[in-house]
PDB file of C-alpha atoms in Angstrom:
ATOM      1  CA  ALA A   1      11.038  23.931  31.222  1.00 39.00           C
ATOM      2  CA  PRO A   2      12.192  21.092  29.341  1.00 37.00           C
ATOM      3  CA  PHE A   3      11.584  22.360  25.852  1.00 32.00           C
ATOM      4  CA  SER A   4      12.465  26.152  26.504  1.00 36.00           C
ATOM      5  CA  SER A   5      15.557  25.623  24.293  1.00 36.00           C
ATOM      6  CA  LEU A   6      13.273  24.799  21.298  1.00 35.00           C
ATOM      7  CA  ARG A   7      12.461  28.167  19.295  1.00 37.00           C
ATOM      8  CA  SER A   8       9.014  28.288  18.261  1.00 35.00           C
ATOM      9  CA  PRO A   9       7.179  30.541  15.717  1.00 39.00           C
ATOM     10  CA  CYS A  10       4.356  30.765  18.081  1.00 39.00           C
ATOM     11  CA  SER A  11       4.222  33.594  20.552  1.00 40.00           C
ATOM     12  CA  PRO A  12       5.160  32.574  24.040  1.00 42.00           C
ATOM     13  CA  SER A  13       1.468  33.173  24.924  1.00 43.00           C
ATOM     14  CA  ILE A  14       0.186  31.030  22.638  1.00 44.00           C
ATOM     15  CA  CYS A  15       2.528  27.943  22.546  1.00 44.00           C
ATOM     16  CA  SER A  16       3.089  26.850  26.243  1.00 46.00           C
ATOM     17  CA  ASP A  17       5.768  24.395  27.412  1.00 51.00           C
ATOM     18  CA  ASP A  18       3.405  21.347  27.506  1.00 52.00           C
ATOM     19  CA  LEU A  19       1.887  22.288  24.062  1.00 41.00           C
ATOM     20  CA  LEU A  20       5.480  21.998  23.007  1.00 39.00           C
ATOM     21  CA  ALA A  21       5.941  18.728  24.739  1.00 46.00           C
ATOM     22  CA  THR A  22       2.726  17.288  22.955  1.00 44.00           C
ATOM     23  CA  MET A  23       3.948  18.176  19.772  1.00 36.00           C
ATOM     24  CA  ALA A  24       7.462  16.838  20.173  1.00 39.00           C
ATOM     25  CA  LYS A  25       5.805  13.508  21.308  1.00 42.00           C
ATOM     26  CA  ALA A  26       3.354  13.376  18.226  1.00 39.00           C
ATOM     27  CA  GLY A  27       6.256  11.812  16.390  1.00 42.00           C
ATOM     28  CA  ASP A  28       7.638   9.611  18.890  1.00 50.00           C
ATOM     29  CA  GLN A  29       5.116   6.882  17.972  1.00 53.00           C
ATOM     30  CA  TYR A  30       7.742   3.873  17.770  1.00 53.00           C
ATOM     31  CA  GLU A  31      10.049   2.457  20.043  1.00 52.00           C
ATOM     32  CA  MET A  32      12.825   2.475  17.384  1.00 55.00           C
ATOM     33  CA  ARG A  33      13.939   4.636  14.799  1.00 64.00           C
ATOM     34  CA  THR A  34      12.250   3.995  11.663  1.00 67.00           C
ATOM     35  CA  GLY A  35      13.314   6.464   9.106  1.00 71.00           C
ATOM     36  CA  ASN A  36       9.707   6.421   7.890  1.00 89.00           C
ATOM     37  CA  ILE A  37      10.629   3.489   5.626  1.00 92.00           C
ATOM     38  CA  TRP A  38       7.007   3.339   4.605  1.00 93.00           C
ATOM     39  CA  ASN A  39       7.375   6.742   2.720  1.00 93.00           C
ATOM     40  CA  PHE A  40      10.161   5.905   1.061  1.00 94.00           C
ATOM     41  CA  ALA A  41       8.990   2.562   0.072  1.00 96.00           C
ATOM     42  CA  ASN A  42       6.132   4.017  -1.330  1.00 96.00           C
ATOM     43  CA  ARG A  43       8.093   6.618  -3.349  1.00 96.00           C
ATOM     44  CA  ASP A  44      10.411   3.700  -4.797  1.00 96.00           C
ATOM     45  CA  ASP A  45      13.277   5.466  -3.218  1.00 96.00           C
ATOM     46  CA  VAL A  46      15.417   2.512  -3.351  1.00 97.00           C
ATOM     47  CA  ALA A  47      18.629   4.110  -2.100  1.00 96.00           C
ATOM     48  CA  THR A  48      17.031   5.134   1.057  1.00 95.00           C
ATOM     49  CA  VAL A  49      15.472   2.122   1.767  1.00 96.00           C
ATOM     50  CA  ARG A  50      18.541   0.463   1.300  1.00 96.00           C
ATOM     51  CA  ARG A  51      20.425   2.851   3.528  1.00 94.00           C
ATOM     52  CA  LEU A  52      17.778   2.260   6.204  1.00 93.00           C
ATOM     53  CA  LEU A  53      17.797  -1.403   6.131  1.00 94.00           C
ATOM     54  CA  SER A  54      21.688  -1.210   6.512  1.00 94.00           C
ATOM     55  CA  GLU A  55      21.027   1.266   9.339  1.00 92.00           C
ATOM     56  CA  GLY A  56      19.029  -1.610  11.138  1.00 91.00           C
ATOM     57  CA  VAL A  57      15.509  -0.671  10.338  1.00 92.00           C
ATOM     58  CA  PRO A  58      13.552  -4.135  10.055  1.00 93.00           C
ATOM     59  CA  ALA A  59      12.486  -4.774   6.354  1.00 94.00           C
ATOM     60  CA  ASP A  60       9.394  -6.264   7.953  1.00 93.00           C
ATOM     61  CA  LEU A  61       8.570  -3.149  10.591  1.00 92.00           C
ATOM     62  CA  THR A  62       5.070  -2.429  10.634  1.00 92.00           C
ATOM     63  CA  ASN A  63       3.354   1.136  11.098  1.00 91.00           C
ATOM     64  CA  LYS A  64       0.038   2.044  12.942  1.00 91.00           C
ATOM     65  CA  VAL A  65      -2.344   0.479  10.399  1.00 92.00           C
ATOM     66  CA  GLY A  66      -0.066  -2.812  10.192  1.00 94.00           C
ATOM     67  CA  TRP A  67       1.545  -1.951   6.747  1.00 94.00           C
ATOM     68  CA  THR A  68       4.851  -3.241   6.151  1.00 95.00           C
ATOM     69  CA  PRO A  69       7.350  -1.415   3.914  1.00 96.00           C
ATOM     70  CA  LEU A  70       6.326  -4.120   1.266  1.00 97.00           C
ATOM     71  CA  HIS A  71       2.816  -2.943   1.268  1.00 97.00           C
ATOM     72  CA  ALA A  72       3.770   0.541   0.998  1.00 96.00           C
ATOM     73  CA  ALA A  73       5.787  -0.289  -1.876  1.00 97.00           C
ATOM     74  CA  ALA A  74       3.041  -2.621  -3.501  1.00 97.00           C
ATOM     75  CA  ALA A  75       0.311   0.543  -3.137  1.00 96.00           C
ATOM     76  CA  GLY A  76       2.773   3.053  -4.534  1.00 96.00           C
ATOM     77  CA  GLY A  77       3.743   1.100  -7.827  1.00 97.00           C
ATOM     78  CA  ALA A  78       7.074   1.188  -6.231  1.00 97.00           C
ATOM     79  CA  GLU A  79       8.582  -1.852  -8.518  1.00 96.00           C
ATOM     80  CA  ARG A  80      12.380  -1.389  -7.292  1.00 97.00           C
ATOM     81  CA  VAL A  81      11.766  -1.373  -3.893  1.00 97.00           C
ATOM     82  CA  LEU A  82       9.323  -4.263  -3.913  1.00 97.00           C
ATOM     83  CA  THR A  83      11.830  -6.137  -5.684  1.00 96.00           C
ATOM     84  CA  LEU A  84      14.651  -5.229  -2.972  1.00 97.00           C
ATOM     85  CA  LEU A  85      12.512  -6.216  -0.272  1.00 97.00           C
ATOM     86  CA  CYS A  86      11.451  -9.650  -1.960  1.00 95.00           C
ATOM     87  CA  GLN A  87      15.123 -10.552  -2.385  1.00 94.00           C
ATOM     88  CA  ARG A  88      15.723  -9.705   0.913  1.00 93.00           C
ATOM     89  CA  GLY A  89      13.271 -12.704   1.919  1.00 93.00           C
ATOM     90  CA  VAL A  90      10.472 -10.531   3.624  1.00 95.00           C
ATOM     91  CA  GLU A  91       7.337 -12.196   4.236  1.00 96.00           C
ATOM     92  CA  ILE A  92       5.541 -12.087   0.922  1.00 96.00           C
ATOM     93  CA  ASP A  93       1.704 -12.403   2.532  1.00 97.00           C
ATOM     94  CA  PRO A  94       1.932 -10.361   5.668  1.00 97.00           C
ATOM     95  CA  ARG A  95      -1.571  -8.652   6.555  1.00 97.00           C
ATOM     96  CA  CYS A  96      -2.514  -5.090   7.557  1.00 95.00           C
ATOM     97  CA  HIS A  97      -5.035  -4.469  10.316  1.00 95.00           C
ATOM     98  CA  ALA A  98      -7.687  -4.414   7.141  1.00 95.00           C
ATOM     99  CA  GLY A  99      -6.345  -8.157   6.527  1.00 96.00           C
ATOM    100  CA  ARG A 100      -4.885  -6.710   3.184  1.00 97.00           C
ATOM    101  CA  THR A 101      -1.660  -8.363   1.636  1.00 97.00           C
ATOM    102  CA  PRO A 102       0.821  -6.161  -0.539  1.00 97.00           C
ATOM    103  CA  LEU A 103      -0.930  -8.194  -3.436  1.00 97.00           C
ATOM    104  CA  MET A 104      -4.274  -6.862  -2.608  1.00 97.00           C
ATOM    105  CA  ASP A 105      -2.558  -3.314  -2.166  1.00 97.00           C
ATOM    106  CA  ALA A 106      -0.919  -3.480  -5.491  1.00 97.00           C
ATOM    107  CA  ALA A 107      -4.126  -4.720  -7.267  1.00 97.00           C
ATOM    108  CA  ARG A 108      -6.426  -2.026  -5.824  1.00 96.00           C
ATOM    109  CA  HIS A 109      -4.064   0.567  -7.068  1.00 97.00           C
ATOM    110  CA  GLY A 110      -3.754  -0.675 -10.489  1.00 97.00           C
ATOM    111  CA  HIS A 111       0.242  -1.414 -10.387  1.00 97.00           C
ATOM    112  CA  LEU A 112       0.309  -4.502 -12.672  1.00 97.00           C
ATOM    113  CA  ALA A 113       4.004  -4.876 -12.467  1.00 97.00           C
ATOM    114  CA  CYS A 114       3.883  -4.981  -8.596  1.00 97.00           C
ATOM    115  CA  VAL A 115       1.441  -7.485  -9.125  1.00 96.00           C
ATOM    116  CA  LYS A 116       3.364  -9.837 -11.066  1.00 96.00           C
ATOM    117  CA  ALA A 117       6.442  -9.322  -9.048  1.00 96.00           C
ATOM    118  CA  VAL A 118       4.825 -10.418  -5.920  1.00 96.00           C
ATOM    119  CA  VAL A 119       3.065 -13.393  -7.476  1.00 95.00           C
ATOM    120  CA  LYS A 120       6.433 -14.317  -8.964  1.00 95.00           C
ATOM    121  CA  SER A 121       7.582 -14.091  -5.319  1.00 95.00           C
ATOM    122  CA  GLY A 122       5.295 -16.359  -3.808  1.00 95.00           C
ATOM    123  CA  ALA A 123       2.171 -14.336  -2.774  1.00 95.00           C
ATOM    124  CA  ARG A 124      -1.288 -16.300  -2.697  1.00 95.00           C
ATOM    125  CA  VAL A 125      -3.710 -14.858  -5.221  1.00 92.00           C
ATOM    126  CA  GLY A 126      -6.756 -16.644  -3.415  1.00 91.00           C
ATOM    127  CA  LEU A 127      -6.301 -15.040  -0.019  1.00 95.00           C
ATOM    128  CA  VAL A 128      -9.046 -12.622   1.126  1.00 95.00           C
ATOM    129  CA  ASP A 129      -9.047  -9.905   3.519  1.00 95.00           C
ATOM    130  CA  ALA A 130     -11.172  -8.969   6.512  1.00 95.00           C
ATOM    131  CA  ALA A 131     -13.965  -7.973   4.028  1.00 95.00           C
ATOM    132  CA  GLY A 132     -13.975 -11.225   2.435  1.00 95.00           C
ATOM    133  CA  LEU A 133     -12.373  -9.975  -1.016  1.00 95.00           C
ATOM    134  CA  CYS A 134      -9.595 -11.260  -2.777  1.00 95.00           C
ATOM    135  CA  ALA A 135      -7.120  -9.335  -4.888  1.00 95.00           C
ATOM    136  CA  LEU A 136      -9.277  -9.695  -8.145  1.00 95.00           C
ATOM    137  CA  ASP A 137     -12.442  -8.732  -6.193  1.00 94.00           C
ATOM    138  CA  GLN A 138     -10.245  -5.206  -5.399  1.00 93.00           C
ATOM    139  CA  ALA A 139      -8.379  -4.868  -8.975  1.00 95.00           C
ATOM    140  CA  LYS A 140      -8.432  -1.737 -10.359  1.00 95.00           C
ATOM    141  CA  GLY A 141      -7.863  -1.344 -14.365  1.00 94.00           C
ATOM    142  CA  GLU A 142      -8.734  -4.182 -16.832  1.00 95.00           C
ATOM    143  CA  ALA A 143      -5.283  -5.262 -17.184  1.00 96.00           C
ATOM    144  CA  VAL A 144      -4.670  -6.017 -13.847  1.00 95.00           C
ATOM    145  CA  ARG A 145      -8.291  -7.714 -13.656  1.00 95.00           C
ATOM    146  CA  SER A 146      -7.346  -9.843 -16.340  1.00 94.00           C
ATOM    147  CA  TRP A 147      -4.315 -10.852 -15.356  1.00 95.00           C
ATOM    148  CA  LEU A 148      -5.324 -12.004 -11.908  1.00 94.00           C
ATOM    149  CA  SER A 149      -8.325 -13.484 -13.517  1.00 91.00           C
ATOM    150  CA  HIS A 150      -6.219 -16.097 -14.827  1.00 89.00           C
ATOM    151  CA  ARG A 151      -4.371 -17.032 -11.701  1.00 85.00           C
ATOM    152  CA  THR A 152      -7.174 -16.722  -9.191  1.00 76.00           C
ATOM    153  CA  PRO A 153      -8.851 -19.989  -8.467  1.00 70.00           C
ATOM    154  CA  GLY A 154     -12.364 -19.644 -10.160  1.00 60.00           C
ATOM    155  CA  GLY A 155     -11.252 -16.157 -11.266  1.00 55.00           C
ATOM    156  CA  ALA A 156     -11.660 -16.647 -14.989  1.00 49.00           C
ATOM    157  CA  GLU A 157     -15.454 -17.356 -14.373  1.00 45.00           C
ATOM    158  CA  ALA A 158     -15.531 -14.774 -11.665  1.00 43.00           C
ATOM    159  CA  ALA A 159     -14.288 -12.022 -14.030  1.00 42.00           C
ATOM    160  CA  PRO A 160     -17.299 -10.330 -15.603  1.00 43.00           C
ATOM    161  CA  PRO A 161     -16.973  -9.909 -19.250  1.00 38.00           C
ATOM    162  CA  ARG A 162     -15.819  -6.909 -20.951  1.00 38.00           C
ATOM    163  CA  ASN A 163     -18.289  -4.568 -22.465  1.00 36.00           C
ATOM    164  CA  PRO A 164     -16.223  -1.818 -24.493  1.00 37.00           C
ATOM    165  CA  LYS A 165     -19.370   0.331 -24.416  1.00 38.00           C
ATOM    166  CA  LEU A 166     -19.611   0.471 -20.633  1.00 35.00           C
ATOM    167  CA  SER A 167     -15.769   1.027 -20.079  1.00 37.00           C
ATOM    168  CA  ARG A 168     -15.909   4.519 -21.591  1.00 38.00           C
ATOM    169  CA  GLY A 169     -18.162   5.448 -19.065  1.00 42.00           C
ATOM    170  CA  LYS A 170     -21.618   5.310 -20.898  1.00 40.00           C
ATOM    171  CA  LYS A 171     -24.445   4.421 -19.288  1.00 39.00           C
ATOM    172  CA  PRO A 172     -26.003   0.880 -20.291  1.00 39.00           C
ATOM    173  CA  PRO A 173     -28.827   0.915 -22.669  1.00 40.00           C
ATOM    174  CA  ASP A 174     -32.390   0.797 -20.891  1.00 41.00           C
ATOM    175  CA  HIS A 175     -34.132  -2.269 -22.256  1.00 39.00           C
ATOM    176  CA  ARG A 176     -37.294  -1.473 -20.276  1.00 38.00           C
ATOM    177  CA  ASP A 177     -40.615  -0.889 -22.188  1.00 41.00           C
ATOM    178  CA  HIS A 178     -41.586   2.557 -21.721  1.00 41.00           C
ATOM    179  CA  GLY A 179     -44.941   2.381 -23.480  1.00 41.00           C
TER     180      GLY A 179
END
């Protein structure tokens, strides 16, 4: 049997060679060694990302959902990795399968420093995803929304005015006549 040399915590009656073969193939999704660069990019592990890039893992490698390491870094708030990738000249506005760019992912997770870094590197703030939403539409947090609203075409008008009473989780007053 091809996997008979593998030790398994399973009893022999439960884990067949076919099951072990299936388990071994589960991690074999890519035709090249990836080093799971997206995970390290997301966690801002700049040393490991730098090592993987030096070992030949492409800086623009896409995973099953179309994310590049830049998407992962932006979504994780990993400013150091994001800066490294931008300095390496990766495409700044790649699209995942949902049509989102790294800027949109940084905005939707509320990472203002990453939003600023990708815009500084040339990200286009007016792009929309497959649902027709731009980074401002997806922005989490007042600081990200405010910063983007001044850089998005029509953004200052599109951003709703801040209501301090609503921002603390209170319901808006009911002005209907209860008479």
